[in-house]
Amino acid sequence: AAKREYNMVCDMLDLARFELGQYQVNRETADVGALLLQSLEEDAYGIEIKKIRIETEIPSDESLIADVDMELIGRVFSALIDNTIKFTVRDDLLRITAKRIDNTIEIMFMDNGRPIFPEFEQSLIERAPQWENRQAGSRSSVGMGIPFTNAVIKAHGGTFSAKSDTATGFTHFRLTLPVFESD
């Protein structure tokens, strides 16, 4: 719980810094797949308490190497896992896939929790529409994790999207990062 609260405060402050163009991304070459597995391990307690079923397809070879701020990307993964914990019920599924497609790393977080209505997909990733309601005393989620994720991924030269598929019942959070190319 303490880590979750710490990340939430840091996400809020860093999101403001990103929006003002005041955040310096500290990049280093890293295995994004290993960072993803580390985040799953760090968030294992919340996953276990909620009884979320986890399926992963994360290659163990060197195909997911990127030039990233490891702390920020770790917080992105933690935010997406935390989002699943908040918006699913017991025994729901979180499926995480990671793969290299040409010069891009694609990571998908898919869960069968609460869907995102199509009219909120874009506003959800830009700035949580419920933030004003929360400030006014509403009991809704603060909603900083998804906009924070979007800002971090954009700062790394990648893309981020959130979409629910009514046919499958899954919500997809898709992010891409450029592959590290050595000279």
C-alpha atoms as one frame of an Amber mdcrd trajectory, in Angstrom:
protein
   0.000   0.000   0.000   2.855   2.381   0.809   4.474   1.781  -2.600   1.146
   2.368  -4.327   0.613   5.666  -2.476   4.206   6.761  -3.158   3.821   6.010
  -6.884   0.510   7.889  -6.995   2.060  11.027  -5.496   5.091  10.796  -7.788
   2.839  10.187 -10.806   0.805  13.306 -10.018   3.884  15.494  -9.600   5.694
  14.065 -12.615   2.593  14.321 -14.811   2.518  18.057 -14.054   6.233  18.274
 -14.894   5.658  16.481 -18.218   2.746  18.773 -19.048   4.948  21.816 -18.371
   7.877  20.364 -20.317   9.974  20.363 -17.141  10.827  16.650 -16.778  14.272
  15.384 -17.708  14.061  11.734 -18.839  17.193   9.814 -17.723  17.630   7.163
 -20.382  19.703   4.021 -20.255  19.701   0.821 -22.250  17.429  -1.729 -20.575
  15.579  -4.981 -21.156  11.943  -3.865 -21.110  10.763  -7.470 -20.733  12.821
  -7.848 -17.560  11.409  -4.551 -16.223   7.905  -5.831 -16.911   8.534  -9.111
 -15.069  10.069  -7.161 -12.160   6.934  -4.998 -11.935   4.730  -8.090 -11.872
   6.846  -9.484  -9.050   6.712  -6.215  -7.098   2.915  -6.042  -7.474   2.380
  -9.759  -6.745   0.758  -9.112  -3.363  -2.059  -6.975  -4.818  -2.550  -9.452
  -7.646  -2.746 -12.352  -5.189  -5.147 -10.590  -2.798  -7.510  -9.801  -5.696
  -7.031 -13.335  -7.108  -6.359 -11.968 -10.582  -5.354 -14.619 -13.072  -2.178
 -13.684 -14.953  -1.118 -14.842 -18.416   2.102 -13.541 -19.935   3.907 -13.809
 -23.242   7.193 -12.019 -22.644  10.248 -13.225 -24.582  13.322 -13.953 -22.505
  15.784 -13.163 -25.280  17.354  -9.780 -26.023  14.616  -8.617 -28.441  13.044
  -6.064 -26.060  15.981  -3.724 -25.510  15.137  -0.015 -25.429  16.705   3.262
 -24.337  14.410   4.180 -21.411  14.206   5.799 -18.016  13.993   2.563 -16.041
  12.305   4.102 -12.999   9.618   5.794 -15.113   8.910   2.698 -17.219   8.706
   0.599 -14.043   6.136   3.060 -12.673   4.202   2.866 -15.965   3.995  -0.920
 -15.671   3.012  -0.623 -12.015   0.300   1.936 -12.905  -1.174  -0.404 -15.514
  -1.107  -3.360 -13.116  -2.670  -1.190 -10.404  -5.361  -0.120 -12.868  -6.222
  -3.781 -13.410  -6.341  -4.402  -9.668  -8.737  -1.454  -9.195 -11.086  -2.166
 -12.109 -11.436  -5.945 -12.072 -13.142  -8.380  -9.736 -11.920 -11.604  -8.177
 -10.766 -14.202 -10.725 -10.670 -11.751 -13.648  -7.835 -12.107 -16.147  -4.840
  -9.895 -16.910  -3.004 -10.939 -20.055   0.306  -9.207 -20.813   2.127  -9.652
 -24.094   5.354  -8.074 -25.254   6.940  -8.444 -28.651   9.214  -6.766 -31.094
   7.670  -5.598 -34.366  10.390  -4.246 -36.661  11.961  -1.303 -34.771   9.224
  -1.134 -32.146   8.479  -2.912 -28.891   4.737  -3.457 -28.414   3.370  -4.222
 -24.964  -0.292  -5.044 -24.420  -2.095  -5.157 -21.088  -5.510  -6.795 -21.595
  -8.024  -7.340 -18.835 -11.676  -8.298 -18.647 -12.537  -5.740 -15.977 -14.684
  -2.660 -16.269 -14.818  -1.391 -19.888 -13.908   2.066 -21.147 -16.775   3.683
 -23.025 -15.697   4.764 -26.531 -16.484   8.428 -25.876 -13.989   8.455 -22.969
 -11.058   6.611 -24.588  -9.126   9.690 -25.674  -9.931  11.924 -22.699  -8.963
   9.114 -20.314  -5.375   8.997 -21.561  -4.969  12.767 -21.833  -6.217  13.811
 -18.405  -8.532  11.939 -16.111 -12.034  13.387 -16.581 -12.914  12.390 -13.028
 -10.098  14.494 -11.485 -12.375  17.514 -10.990 -15.065  15.282  -9.416 -12.478
  13.799  -7.051 -11.361  17.265  -5.967 -15.017  18.041  -5.244 -15.257  15.022
  -2.918 -16.441  12.234  -5.235 -15.374   8.683  -4.353 -14.175   7.916  -7.890
 -10.625   6.935  -8.752  -8.095   9.751  -8.913  -7.273   8.569 -12.449  -3.690
   9.782 -12.733  -2.096   6.467 -13.728  -3.335   6.388 -17.320  -2.494  10.040
 -18.193   0.890   9.553 -16.496   1.481   6.438 -18.614   0.591   8.346 -21.768
   2.963  11.216 -20.903   5.872   8.882 -20.112   5.442   6.802 -23.256   5.220
   9.933 -25.436   8.387  11.300 -23.774  10.123   8.077 -24.843   9.006   8.499
 -28.473   6.331   5.818 -28.228   2.554   5.607 -28.440  -0.180   4.697 -25.966
  -3.840   3.820 -26.415  -6.709   2.476 -24.322  -9.720   0.752 -25.854 -12.378
  -1.735 -24.839 -13.575  -4.419 -27.235 -17.246  -5.241 -26.635 -16.988  -8.424
 -28.730 -14.292 -10.000 -26.521 -15.010  -8.161 -23.265 -11.359  -7.131 -22.961
  -9.924  -3.694 -22.389  -6.602  -3.201 -24.186  -3.867  -0.859 -23.043  -1.294
  -0.793 -25.854   2.046   0.922 -25.627   4.960   1.038 -27.985   8.574   2.029
 -27.498  11.356   2.417 -30.043  13.877  -0.440 -30.019  17.405   0.530 -28.974
  19.638   0.557 -32.049  23.370   0.383 -31.307  25.627   2.330 -33.631
